[in-house]
Structures are given as C-alpha cells and as structure tokens.
Coordinates of C-alpha atoms and ligand atoms in Angstrom, one line a residue:
M1 CA 21.8 20.8 -16.3
T2 CA 24.9 19.1 -17.7
H3 CA 24.0 15.8 -19.6
I4 CA 25.9 13.2 -18.4
Q5 CA 26.1 9.8 -20.7
T6 CA 28.3 7.7 -18.8
D7 CA 28.9 5.8 -15.3
R8 CA 31.8 4.0 -14.1
G9 CA 29.8 1.1 -13.0
H10 CA 28.1 1.7 -10.0
L11 CA 25.5 -0.5 -8.5
I12 CA 22.1 1.1 -8.2
G13 CA 18.9 -0.3 -6.4
I14 CA 15.4 0.5 -7.5
I15 CA 12.1 0.1 -5.5
G16 CA 9.1 -0.6 -8.0
A17 CA 9.2 -2.0 -11.8
G18 CA 6.4 0.0 -12.8
P19 CA 7.4 2.5 -16.0
A20 CA 9.4 4.9 -14.2
G21 CA 11.8 2.3 -12.4
L22 CA 12.1 0.3 -15.6
Y23 CA 13.0 3.3 -17.5
A24 CA 15.1 4.7 -15.1
A25 CA 17.0 1.3 -15.1
K26 CA 17.1 1.3 -18.7
K27 CA 19.0 4.9 -18.5
L28 CA 21.7 3.7 -15.8
V29 CA 22.5 0.6 -17.6
E30 CA 23.4 2.4 -21.0
A31 CA 25.3 4.9 -19.2
G32 CA 27.4 1.9 -17.8
A33 CA 25.7 1.1 -14.2
H34 CA 24.3 -2.2 -12.7
V35 CA 20.8 -2.2 -11.4
V36 CA 18.8 -4.5 -8.9
L37 CA 15.1 -3.7 -9.0
F38 CA 12.5 -4.9 -6.1
N39 CA 9.2 -4.9 -6.9
R40 CA 5.8 -5.5 -5.1
D41 CA 3.9 -7.1 -7.6
I42 CA 5.3 -10.8 -9.7
K43 CA 5.2 -9.2 -12.8
P44 CA 6.9 -5.6 -13.6
G45 CA 5.0 -3.0 -15.5
G46 CA 2.9 -1.3 -12.3
L47 CA 0.2 0.9 -14.0
A48 CA 1.0 -0.2 -17.5
E49 CA 0.3 -3.8 -16.3
Y50 CA -2.4 -2.8 -13.8
G51 CA -4.0 0.3 -14.8
I52 CA -4.2 1.1 -17.9
F53 CA -7.4 -0.2 -19.3
P54 CA -7.7 -3.9 -20.3
T55 CA -9.1 -3.5 -23.4
K56 CA -5.7 -1.5 -24.9
H57 CA -4.2 -4.5 -25.7
K58 CA -2.1 -3.0 -28.6
M59 CA -0.9 -0.2 -26.1
K60 CA -0.1 -2.7 -23.2
E61 CA 1.6 -5.1 -25.5
G62 CA 3.9 -2.1 -27.0
L63 CA 5.2 -1.4 -23.1
R64 CA 5.6 -5.0 -22.4
K65 CA 7.8 -5.4 -24.9
Q66 CA 10.0 -2.4 -24.0
F67 CA 9.9 -3.4 -20.0
R68 CA 10.8 -6.9 -21.5
R69 CA 14.2 -5.4 -23.6
I70 CA 15.2 -3.5 -20.2
L71 CA 14.7 -6.8 -18.1
A72 CA 16.8 -8.4 -20.4
Y73 CA 19.8 -6.3 -20.1
P74 CA 22.8 -8.7 -18.3
Q75 CA 23.2 -5.6 -15.9
V76 CA 20.1 -5.7 -14.5
D77 CA 18.9 -8.1 -11.7
Y78 CA 14.7 -8.6 -10.8
Y79 CA 13.2 -9.3 -7.8
G80 CA 9.1 -9.9 -8.1
N81 CA 7.0 -10.4 -5.2
C82 CA 9.7 -8.4 -2.9
S83 CA 7.7 -5.6 -1.4
V84 CA 9.9 -2.8 0.4
G85 CA 8.6 -1.1 3.8
E86 CA 7.7 -1.6 7.1
K87 CA 4.8 -4.0 5.8
G88 CA 7.1 -5.7 2.9
V89 CA 9.8 -8.6 2.9
L90 CA 12.3 -6.3 3.1
T91 CA 12.4 -2.8 4.4
L92 CA 14.5 0.0 3.4
A93 CA 17.0 0.0 6.2
D94 CA 18.0 -3.7 4.5
L95 CA 18.2 -2.3 1.1
Q96 CA 20.8 0.3 3.0
T97 CA 22.7 -2.5 3.9
F98 CA 22.8 -4.2 0.8
G99 CA 25.9 -2.0 -0.6
F100 CA 23.8 -0.4 -3.2
D101 CA 25.8 3.3 -4.4
A102 CA 22.5 4.8 -4.8
L103 CA 18.6 3.9 -4.1
I104 CA 15.8 5.1 -6.3
C105 CA 12.2 5.2 -5.2
A106 CA 10.2 4.5 -7.7
A107 CA 7.0 2.9 -6.8
G108 CA 4.6 4.8 -7.6
A109 CA 1.5 6.5 -5.7
Q110 CA 0.2 3.4 -3.7
G111 CA -1.2 5.0 -0.8
T112 CA -5.4 6.5 -0.9
K113 CA -6.4 10.0 -0.9
N114 CA -9.2 10.1 1.8
L115 CA -11.3 13.3 2.3
G116 CA -12.2 12.5 6.1
L117 CA -16.2 12.8 5.1
P118 CA -18.9 11.0 7.3
G119 CA -19.5 7.6 6.0
E120 CA -16.4 7.4 3.9
D121 CA -15.7 3.9 5.2
A122 CA -19.0 2.5 4.7
V123 CA -19.5 -0.5 2.5
G124 CA -20.2 0.7 -0.9
V125 CA -17.4 3.1 -1.1
C126 CA -14.2 2.4 -2.8
H127 CA -11.1 4.0 -4.4
A128 CA -10.6 4.1 -8.0
K129 CA -7.1 2.4 -7.6
D130 CA -8.6 -0.3 -5.5
L131 CA -11.4 -0.8 -8.6
V132 CA -8.6 -0.4 -11.4
Y133 CA -6.2 -3.3 -9.8
H134 CA -9.5 -5.3 -9.4
Y135 CA -10.6 -5.3 -13.3
N136 CA -6.9 -5.4 -14.4
H137 CA -5.9 -8.6 -12.3
L138 CA -3.6 -7.5 -9.7
P139 CA -3.7 -9.7 -6.9
P140 CA -4.9 -9.3 -4.0
F141 CA -7.5 -6.6 -5.5
S142 CA -8.5 -9.2 -8.4
Q143 CA -9.9 -11.1 -5.6
R144 CA -11.7 -8.6 -3.6
H145 CA -15.1 -8.4 -3.9
F146 CA -16.8 -4.7 -5.2
P147 CA -20.1 -4.3 -3.9
I148 CA -21.4 -1.9 -6.8
G149 CA -25.1 -0.9 -7.1
K150 CA -27.0 0.3 -9.7
R151 CA -26.6 3.9 -9.4
V152 CA -22.7 4.8 -8.7
A153 CA -21.1 8.1 -8.2
I154 CA -17.5 8.8 -9.4
I155 CA -16.3 11.7 -7.8
G156 CA -13.5 13.3 -9.9
M157 CA -13.0 14.5 -13.7
G158 CA -10.1 13.1 -14.6
N159 CA -8.9 10.5 -17.0
V160 CA -8.9 7.7 -14.1
M161 CA -12.9 9.0 -13.7
I162 CA -13.3 7.8 -17.5
D163 CA -11.8 4.7 -17.1
I164 CA -14.0 3.6 -14.2
A165 CA -17.3 5.0 -15.7
H166 CA -16.0 3.0 -19.1
F167 CA -15.3 -0.3 -17.0
L168 CA -19.1 0.1 -15.1
L169 CA -20.7 0.9 -18.3
R170 CA -19.3 -1.1 -20.8
L171 CA -17.8 -4.6 -19.1
W172 CA -20.0 -4.6 -15.7
K173 CA -22.8 -3.5 -17.6
N174 CA -24.8 -3.8 -14.5
V175 CA -25.0 -0.4 -13.5
E176 CA -28.3 2.1 -14.3
E177 CA -26.4 5.5 -13.7
V178 CA -22.8 6.6 -13.5
I179 CA -23.0 10.2 -11.6
V180 CA -20.0 12.2 -12.2
V181 CA -19.7 14.3 -9.2
A182 CA -17.1 17.3 -10.0
R183 CA -16.0 20.2 -7.4
R184 CA -15.6 22.4 -10.5
G185 CA -17.7 23.1 -13.9
P186 CA -17.4 21.8 -17.1
A187 CA -14.4 24.2 -18.1
E188 CA -12.2 22.7 -15.4
R189 CA -13.1 19.1 -16.9
K190 CA -9.3 17.3 -16.6
Y191 CA -10.0 14.1 -18.9
D192 CA -8.7 13.7 -22.2
E193 CA -11.2 14.1 -25.2
K194 CA -9.8 11.4 -26.8
E195 CA -10.5 9.5 -23.9
Y196 CA -13.9 10.6 -23.5
K197 CA -14.9 9.1 -26.5
Y198 CA -15.0 5.6 -24.8
I199 CA -18.1 6.9 -23.0
E200 CA -19.8 9.7 -25.3
A201 CA -22.4 7.2 -26.0
F202 CA -23.5 6.8 -22.8
V203 CA -23.9 10.2 -21.9
D204 CA -27.3 11.8 -21.2
Q205 CA -27.2 14.5 -23.7
E206 CA -30.4 16.1 -22.6
A207 CA -29.7 16.1 -18.9
L208 CA -25.9 17.4 -19.8
R209 CA -27.4 20.6 -21.6
Q210 CA -30.2 21.3 -18.8
E211 CA -26.8 20.8 -16.0
I212 CA -24.9 23.4 -18.0
A213 CA -28.0 25.4 -18.3
R214 CA -28.3 25.1 -14.4
L215 CA -25.1 26.5 -13.9
R216 CA -25.5 29.1 -16.4
P217 CA -25.2 32.2 -14.0
R218 CA -22.4 30.8 -11.7
L219 CA -20.5 30.2 -15.0
E220 CA -21.1 33.6 -16.2
A221 CA -19.9 35.1 -13.1
V222 CA -16.1 34.2 -14.0
G223 CA -16.6 34.8 -17.4
Q224 CA -17.0 31.3 -18.3
D225 CA -19.0 31.2 -22.1
A226 CA -21.9 28.6 -21.2
D227 CA -22.6 28.0 -24.7
A228 CA -19.6 27.1 -25.8
L229 CA -19.2 24.6 -23.0
M230 CA -22.5 23.2 -24.2
A231 CA -21.4 22.8 -27.7
E232 CA -17.8 21.4 -26.5
M233 CA -19.5 18.9 -24.5
T234 CA -22.1 18.2 -26.4
T235 CA -23.3 16.6 -29.6
A236 CA -26.3 16.3 -31.9
T237 CA -25.3 12.8 -33.2
P238 CA -23.6 11.1 -30.2
P239 CA -22.6 7.6 -31.0
A240 CA -24.7 4.9 -30.8
R241 CA -24.7 3.0 -27.0
P242 CA -24.3 -0.5 -27.4
A243 CA -27.5 -2.5 -27.3
D244 CA -26.1 -4.8 -24.2
C245 CA -25.2 -1.9 -22.2
P246 CA -28.5 -0.2 -20.5
G247 CA -26.6 2.4 -18.6
R248 CA -26.4 6.3 -18.8
M249 CA -23.9 8.8 -17.6
L250 CA -25.0 12.2 -16.0
F251 CA -23.1 15.2 -14.5
R252 CA -23.4 16.8 -11.4
F253 CA -20.7 19.7 -11.6
L254 CA -19.8 22.4 -9.0
A255 CA -20.6 19.8 -6.1
S256 CA -18.3 18.8 -3.2
P257 CA -19.3 15.5 -1.3
T258 CA -19.7 16.5 2.4
R259 CA -21.3 13.2 3.6
V260 CA -21.6 9.8 2.4
L261 CA -25.4 8.6 3.6
T262 CA -25.9 5.0 4.9
D263 CA -28.9 2.8 5.7
A264 CA -29.2 1.0 8.9
D265 CA -27.0 -1.8 7.5
G266 CA -24.1 0.5 6.8
R267 CA -24.7 0.5 3.3
V268 CA -24.1 3.4 1.0
C269 CA -28.0 4.8 0.3
G270 CA -26.8 8.4 -0.9
L271 CA -24.3 11.3 -1.2
E272 CA -24.6 14.7 0.6
V273 CA -23.0 17.3 -1.6
E274 CA -22.3 21.1 -1.3
E275 CA -23.1 23.4 -4.1
N276 CA -20.2 25.2 -5.2
I277 CA -19.3 28.7 -7.0
L278 CA -16.3 29.0 -9.0
V279 CA -13.9 31.8 -7.8
P280 CA -10.8 32.8 -10.2
R281 CA -7.9 32.1 -8.9
N282 CA -4.1 32.9 -10.3
G283 CA -5.6 32.6 -13.9
D284 CA -7.6 29.5 -12.6
T285 CA -10.7 28.9 -10.9
S286 CA -11.1 27.3 -7.1
A287 CA -14.5 26.1 -5.8
R288 CA -16.0 27.8 -3.1
G289 CA -19.1 26.1 -0.9
T290 CA -22.1 28.2 -1.1
G291 CA -23.5 26.5 2.2
T292 CA -26.6 24.4 0.1
Y293 CA -26.7 20.8 0.4
V294 CA -28.2 18.2 -1.6
E295 CA -28.9 14.6 -1.0
I296 CA -28.5 12.2 -4.0
P297 CA -29.8 8.8 -3.9
L298 CA -27.4 6.1 -5.3
E299 CA -25.7 2.7 -3.6
T300 CA -21.6 3.1 -4.7
V301 CA -19.4 6.0 -4.3
V302 CA -16.0 5.8 -6.6
F303 CA -13.5 8.3 -5.7
A304 CA -11.4 9.0 -8.8
I305 CA -9.4 11.9 -6.8
G306 CA -6.0 10.9 -7.4
D307 CA -3.4 9.0 -4.6
R308 CA -1.0 9.6 -2.7
V309 CA 2.6 8.2 -1.9
D310 CA 2.9 5.2 0.4
E311 CA 4.3 6.4 3.4
A312 CA 4.8 2.9 4.6
I313 CA 8.0 2.7 2.7
G314 CA 9.8 4.4 4.8
L315 CA 11.5 7.6 3.4
P316 CA 10.7 11.2 4.7
Y317 CA 7.3 11.9 4.2
A318 CA 5.0 14.9 4.5
H319 CA 1.3 15.9 2.9
G320 CA 1.1 12.9 0.4
E321 CA 4.3 13.1 -0.9
F322 CA 7.9 11.9 0.4
F323 CA 10.1 14.7 1.3
T324 CA 12.1 16.0 -1.3
N325 CA 15.5 18.7 -1.4
A326 CA 13.4 21.1 -3.4
Q327 CA 10.8 21.2 -0.4
S328 CA 13.3 22.4 2.0
D329 CA 14.6 25.8 3.2
A330 CA 18.2 24.4 2.5
P331 CA 19.9 26.0 -0.6
H332 CA 18.8 23.7 -3.4
T333 CA 21.5 21.6 -5.4
T334 CA 20.8 20.5 -9.0
G335 CA 18.1 18.2 -9.1
A336 CA 16.8 18.8 -5.8
A337 CA 13.3 17.8 -7.0
Y338 CA 15.0 14.2 -7.1
Q339 CA 16.8 13.9 -3.7
V340 CA 15.1 12.8 -0.9
Y341 CA 15.2 15.4 2.4
D342 CA 15.2 14.5 5.9
P343 CA 13.1 17.2 7.6
V344 CA 14.2 16.1 10.8
H345 CA 17.7 16.5 10.7
Q346 CA 17.5 18.7 7.8
K347 CA 19.7 17.4 5.5
V348 CA 19.5 15.5 2.1
L349 CA 19.3 11.5 2.3
E350 CA 22.5 10.6 0.9
H351 CA 22.0 9.1 -2.7
T352 CA 18.7 8.5 -2.3
Y353 CA 16.2 9.4 -4.7
V354 CA 12.4 9.2 -6.0
V355 CA 11.5 9.3 -9.8
G356 CA 8.0 9.2 -11.6
W357 CA 4.4 9.0 -9.4
S358 CA 6.5 8.3 -6.3
R359 CA 7.9 12.0 -6.9
K360 CA 4.5 13.3 -7.8
A361 CA 1.8 11.5 -7.2
S362 CA -0.9 10.9 -9.8
D363 CA 1.1 13.0 -12.3
G364 CA 0.7 12.2 -16.3
L365 CA 0.9 9.3 -18.6
V366 CA 3.9 6.9 -19.0
G367 CA 5.7 9.1 -21.2
K368 CA 6.0 11.5 -18.7
A369 CA 6.9 8.9 -15.9
K370 CA 9.7 7.6 -18.0
Q371 CA 10.8 11.5 -18.6
D372 CA 10.7 12.4 -15.1
A373 CA 13.0 8.8 -14.6
E374 CA 15.3 9.8 -17.3
L375 CA 15.6 13.4 -15.5
G376 CA 16.1 11.5 -12.1
V377 CA 18.9 9.3 -13.5
E378 CA 20.9 12.5 -14.8
T379 CA 20.7 13.9 -11.1
V380 CA 21.5 10.4 -9.9
L381 CA 24.8 10.2 -12.2
Q382 CA 25.6 13.6 -11.7
D383 CA 26.1 12.8 -7.6
L384 CA 28.0 9.5 -8.0
L385 CA 30.7 11.4 -9.8
A386 CA 31.7 12.3 -6.4
I387 CA 32.2 8.5 -5.1
P388 CA 34.4 5.9 -6.4
A389 CA 32.7 3.3 -8.3
P390 CA 33.5 -0.2 -7.4
A391 CA 35.4 -2.7 -9.6
A392 CA 33.4 -5.0 -11.8
V393 CA 34.2 -8.2 -9.7
E394 CA 33.2 -6.9 -6.6
V395 CA 29.8 -5.8 -8.6
A396 CA 29.2 -9.5 -8.9
E397 CA 29.7 -10.2 -5.8
R398 CA 27.8 -7.4 -4.4
R399 CA 24.7 -8.9 -6.8
Q400 CA 25.5 -12.3 -5.9
A401 CA 25.1 -11.6 -1.8
I402 CA 21.6 -9.6 -2.8
R403 CA 20.5 -12.9 -4.5
R404 CA 21.3 -14.8 -1.6
L405 CA 19.7 -12.4 0.8
V406 CA 16.5 -11.8 -1.1
E407 CA 16.2 -15.7 -1.6
V408 CA 16.6 -15.9 2.4
R409 CA 13.9 -12.8 3.3
C410 CA 11.3 -13.2 0.6
T411 CA 9.0 -16.4 0.3
Y412 CA 8.9 -16.9 -3.7
P413 CA 11.1 -14.1 -5.1
I414 CA 10.5 -14.1 -9.0
T415 CA 13.2 -13.5 -11.1
K416 CA 13.4 -11.8 -14.4
D417 CA 13.6 -15.7 -16.1
E418 CA 10.4 -16.5 -14.1
V419 CA 8.7 -13.4 -15.6
T420 CA 9.2 -15.0 -19.0
L421 CA 8.1 -18.3 -17.9
L422 CA 4.6 -16.8 -16.5
E423 CA 4.3 -14.7 -19.6
E424 CA 4.9 -17.8 -21.7
A425 CA 2.2 -19.7 -19.8
E426 CA -0.4 -16.9 -19.8
R427 CA 0.5 -16.6 -23.8
Q428 CA -0.3 -20.6 -24.2
I429 CA -3.8 -20.1 -21.9
A430 CA -5.1 -17.4 -24.2
T431 CA -4.0 -19.0 -27.1
Q432 CA -6.3 -22.2 -26.1
A433 CA -9.0 -19.9 -25.2
Q434 CA -8.8 -18.1 -28.1
V435 CA -8.7 -15.0 -26.2
E436 CA -6.7 -11.7 -26.8
E437 CA -5.2 -12.1 -23.2
Y438 CA -5.4 -14.3 -20.4
K439 CA -3.9 -13.2 -16.9
F440 CA -3.7 -15.1 -13.5
D441 CA -5.6 -13.4 -10.9
S442 CA -3.9 -15.0 -7.9
N443 CA 0.1 -14.8 -6.7
I444 CA -0.5 -18.8 -6.1
G445 CA -1.9 -19.5 -9.5
M446 CA 1.1 -17.8 -11.2
L447 CA 3.5 -19.3 -9.0
K448 CA 2.2 -22.5 -9.7
A449 CA 2.2 -21.5 -13.6
I450 CA 6.3 -20.6 -13.5
D451 CA 6.6 -24.1 -11.6
S452 CA 4.4 -25.9 -14.1
Q453 CA 6.8 -24.2 -17.1
K454 CA 10.0 -25.5 -15.1
A455 CA 8.5 -28.8 -15.2
G456 CA 7.7 -28.4 -18.6
V457 CA 4.0 -29.0 -17.8
V458 CA 1.4 -26.6 -19.2
Ligands
FAD1 C1 -6.6 3.9 -13.9 C2 -5.2 4.7 -14.6 C3 -5.2 4.2 -15.9 C4 -3.8 4.9 -16.7 N1 -4.0 5.0 -18.0 C5 -3.0 5.5 -18.8 C6 -3.0 5.3 -20.6 O1 -4.1 4.8 -21.0 N2 -2.1 5.9 -20.9 C7 -0.9 6.4 -20.2 O2 0.2 6.7 -21.0 N3 -0.8 6.3 -19.0 C8 -1.7 5.9 -18.3 N4 -1.8 6.0 -16.8 C9 -0.3 6.6 -16.3 C10 0.7 5.7 -16.1 O3 0.0 4.2 -15.4 C11 1.4 6.2 -15.1 O4 1.8 7.4 -15.5 C12 2.8 5.4 -14.5 O5 2.0 4.0 -14.9 C13 3.1 5.8 -13.1 O6 4.8 4.9 -13.4 P1 5.3 4.8 -12.3 O7 6.5 3.8 -12.4 O8 5.7 6.2 -11.3 O9 4.2 3.8 -11.1 P2 3.5 2.8 -11.1 O10 3.4 2.4 -12.4 O11 2.2 2.7 -10.1 O12 4.6 1.4 -10.7 C14 4.9 1.4 -9.4 C15 5.7 -0.2 -9.0 O13 6.3 0.3 -7.7 C16 5.8 -1.4 -7.3 N5 5.5 -1.1 -5.9 C17 4.7 -0.3 -5.1 N6 5.2 -0.5 -3.8 C18 5.9 -1.2 -3.8 C19 6.9 -1.2 -2.3 N7 6.6 -0.9 -1.6 N8 8.1 -2.2 -2.8 C20 8.5 -2.4 -3.9 N9 7.4 -2.0 -5.4 C21 6.6 -1.5 -5.0 C22 4.1 -1.3 -7.9 O14 5.0 -3.1 -8.0 C23 4.6 -1.0 -9.5 O15 5.1 -2.4 -10.3 C24 -2.9 5.2 -16.5 C25 -2.7 5.4 -14.8 C26 -4.0 5.5 -14.0 C27 -4.2 5.2 -12.4
NAP2 N1 -6.3 6.8 -20.5 C1 -5.3 7.5 -19.8 O1 -4.5 8.2 -20.8 C2 -5.5 7.8 -18.4 C3 -6.1 7.0 -17.9 C4 -6.2 7.2 -16.2 C5 -5.0 8.1 -15.9 N2 -4.3 8.7 -16.5 C6 -3.4 10.0 -16.1 O2 -2.9 9.5 -14.5 C7 -3.1 10.8 -13.9 C8 -4.4 10.4 -12.7 O3 -5.6 10.6 -13.0 P1 -6.5 11.1 -12.2 O4 -7.8 11.6 -12.8 O5 -6.2 10.1 -10.9 O6 -6.2 12.6 -11.8 P2 -6.5 13.8 -12.4 O7 -6.5 14.0 -14.0 O8 -5.7 14.8 -11.4 O9 -8.2 14.2 -12.0 C9 -8.4 14.3 -10.8 C10 -10.0 14.8 -10.7 O10 -10.6 14.4 -9.0 C11 -10.9 16.2 -8.7 N3 -10.4 16.2 -7.2 C12 -9.0 16.0 -7.0 N4 -9.3 16.4 -5.7 C13 -10.3 16.7 -4.9 C14 -11.2 17.0 -3.9 N5 -10.2 16.8 -2.8 N6 -12.5 16.7 -4.0 C15 -13.1 16.8 -5.2 N7 -12.6 16.9 -6.2 C16 -11.3 16.1 -6.1 C17 -10.1 17.0 -9.8 O11 -10.8 17.9 -9.4 P3 -9.8 19.6 -9.6 O12 -9.5 20.1 -11.1 O13 -11.3 20.7 -9.2 O14 -8.4 19.6 -8.8 C18 -10.0 16.6 -10.6 O15 -11.4 16.5 -11.6 C19 -3.8 11.6 -15.0 O16 -2.2 12.5 -15.6 C20 -4.0 11.2 -16.2 O17 -4.0 11.7 -17.3 C21 -4.5 8.6 -18.1

C-alpha cells in the first residue's frame, strides 16, 4: 500500500476514543485532517483507562499523557458521554447527516460472547469485561453488585484470565479457590509469561503437577512433551503468597463448560464440563469432546473468552464482527479489511471504516490497536484523495454545527476541556488522600466535579 502522508483538510468523525480512535485521530491530524470524536464514556482511553489492571499506574499514566496530547490538537473536538447507536444518544444515521467526509468506528468490542449454555444467565455468572469495568471504576459497572463466592471458575486461559485471577486473589481477597477452566491444554495457554508472574504465587504447584500428569496420555497422543510442559509451568521455588491473600489457584485443562449448575434459588452451585482430547489441526490443535462429563462444585463462573463487537452501533454485522469488504465476495480494493461492507446491497458502505477491536474483537495489546488504527487511516486517506476537501471556513462551520447538534441531543456532552477539569479534580482528591490514584465511579460524581472545578470549588 502507498504510504500517504497528507490530507487537504477533510473532516472525519470517529466513534470511540479508546486507543484505536485516539491514535487514528493523531494520524489524521498529522496528515492535515480535522477530527470529531464521539465517546460513550465521559473519559477517553477506553480499555487503557478502564481495562488495564488498576495497579499498572505507570503504564496507564504514560498512555494518558499521550492521549492528552492528542486531544490538545486544535483540529480535534471531543464529545464524551455521547454514545452512538440504537441505544445511544446519537444514531449512526445522525452522524451520517453531520457532513463528515469519512466516518471511522473505533468503539472496541462491547458485545458479550455467550456460549448458549443452560444456566448461563444464573446469579453468579459474569463476563470478564463487566467485572474488569467494575474494578476499574467505569460507570455503570462500577456500581453493579457482583456476587462472588469462595470458589470461582474462570473460563479461558488468556491475559484477561490472569487479570481476573489477579483481581480476585490479590485485591478482592475473599476467594478461596480460583479454578482456570481451559478447553485445551497447558501448551495452548494464551497468556504472556510476564503476566503470569502476577499470580504465580497463588498457583498450587502440586495440584498443577498432578493435573498435567493426569493429562499425560492425551498430551502425548498429539506429540506434546508433558515433562517439558510441567517444567515450563511449575517451579520448585514459587514466589511467596502474600500473608493477607489466602486464595489458591488451580488449573483444569481439556475441559469445556457444558452446563452451569444452579440451586433452588437460581444461584450457581457448580459447573459441568466435558473432558476433551486434543486433535491436530493445521499445525495447531483443537479440542474435541469425549462424552465424559464432570461436575465441579463452585459458586461463581467468570467467562474470559474474549468479546464481540456491539451490533447496536448499526453497522452491518455478522458472527461477532462488523462486516468488512475483506469478508465480501466482491473484488477487494486496497485496505478492504478496514472498509465496511453492506452485504444486503452488496457494496462498500461509502467512506465508513472500522479499526482496532471494532475491526477485530479482543485482538492484542494497545500497541496493536495503535498499529491497526494507523493502517486503517492510510486507507481512509487514500480513499479521500477521490473527494474534494472542504474549505477551512466550511470545516469550522461544520464543527460548530456539530457542536450545536450534540448539545441538543446529548444531555451532558463532555468536551476535552472538561476532561482536563475532571482529571484535575481527581488529582486533587488523590493528593489529599495520599493515594496514587482516585477515580469517580459514577457519572454524576464526575459531572459534579467538573461543575465544581468550573466554579473554582474543590
Ligand atoms: C482486561 C484487559 C486488560 C488489558 N490490559 C492491557 C495491558 O496491560 N497492556 C496492553 O497493552 N493492552 C491491554 N489490553 C488490551 C487493550 O486494552 C486493547 O488493545 C485496546 O484498548 C483496544 O483499543 P480500542 O480503541 O480498539 O478499544 P477500546 O479500548 O475498548 O475503546 C473503545 C472506546 O469506544 C467507546 N465506545 C464504545 N461504544 C461506543 C458507542 N456506542 N458510541 C461511542 N463510543 C463508544 C468506549 O467508551 C471506549 O472509549 C487489555 C485488555 C483487556 C480487556
Ligand atoms: N496484561 C496484558 O497485557 C493484557 C491483559 C488483558 C488482555 N490483554 C490482551 O487482550 C486480548 C484479549 O485477551 P483475552 O484473554 O480476552 O483473549 P485471548 O487471549 O484470545 O484468550 C481467550 C481464551 O478463551 C478461550 N476461549 C475462547 N473461546 C472459547 C470457548 N468458546 N469456549 C471455551 N474457551 C474459549 C481461548 O481458548 P483457545 O485458545 O482454545 O481458543 C483462550 O484460552 C489479548 O490480545 C490479550 O493479550 C492483555
């Protein structure tokens, strides 16, 4: 693809101000374009603000600094508390009348992947994203009650599983056992070893050795070395468990959940799993059920199996993803993976794009979302070469008109200056309380803090 550096001053709308939306904005502005960001949350940052583990202060603050610099560009307008979609304060159709030369959806993957298991809606089942948003203080999840019992199963074996286990064992503390339920085996663990260090102290090493020994014939049947896996996952000298964190962590491999068991009150009392074998598949493995079922008694089930996009945004959608030109049968143009495609009318949706986790749900770290956004913007800029750019005065008028429309439609739209005031209020509270960070966990709290800052009252 040609590397396009410049734009003649087009006006681009972006849905979502997480890493993908913000890095897309940066690249667009640096090329010469103007950007209006619409964000569901009051604060920008997406999962960098409300996903990354709360004690990773340095990483989070480093990202916030970058995001502040992006929002500070005069070519960027920001409207927080402005959700787009069928359930939002603005619809996609509204945005299509705002006079944007291109529209980019960077709203992440806000939909929930359900497996359709009996009992999946029981009290005591939750999805990782909701819990992650809760402990990272994102309203309204911050104020939701999560009934967490003494024995908790986490389904999935990626980095999100590590974060949930880290939260339950080190911050929540009131958990005796965290059981990781993985459909494949130890060789297919998806988490990063660096992240495993956070929870290694809690892993019951002897139980893990026994679990891998139990699976030995099934691992060796696909050429996996059980001893090597044992050596990779266990250690004779694990780090010490903090005295005030009594929980332990167990692994249950080659087990697919088939049913959530509930008591007479509809609360979770166990998880039925089917024992799996591994079968080779295109150089990898897949899990196949054996027809043997086992019940694990527990009180809470957390699904950490990735997410899907939110189809309520209104873009063409199929199987957990927005439909792109790359998925169509039509001859693909350059950048097809970023262009939204309408399968009903069998054509590319003009000047409409997806980037980041809205393009590929639950895929990679912030750096990957950044790279994806930048590649997507190259496609946008390439396509914009074909349409005339508005005069600077016209762009200014359109931005004003959008501001007026937003003020009519959104009850409390938050501008970038107001985000600065909010951050200042939170900084002041953190300083007074002598804590590393303070976050309001209700929208009302944030709005009041902004008003108080405006009035000079802290
Ligand atoms: C639990 C967890 C921990 C993670 N930890 C790390 C880590 O330590 N290090 C790392 O590098 N990566 C980490 N990641 C990955 C990283 O967070 C993602 O790669 C990145 O945030 C994806 O960026 P995004 O902008 O595509 O989506 P998101 O970050 O989800 O941002 C989406 C944005 O869109 C907005 N939005 C959503 N719906 C709408 C709507 N309808 N209208 C308007 N706006 C909307 C949201 O408010 C949000 O601001 C973690 C991910 C998770 C889930
Ligand atoms: N600290 C960090 O750096 C950090 C923290 C959190 C998240 N992240 C990133 O965010 C992204 C998302 O993380 P993630 O943990 O949600 O996803 P992930 O890495 O894709 O892991 C998902 C896990 O769920 C399992 N799974 C998927 N579908 C399943 C199903 N239908 N039934 C049973 N198990 C199923 C997968 O098993 P299979 O392998 O068998 O499919 C896998 O073990 C990743 O790129 C991750 O690196 C990073």
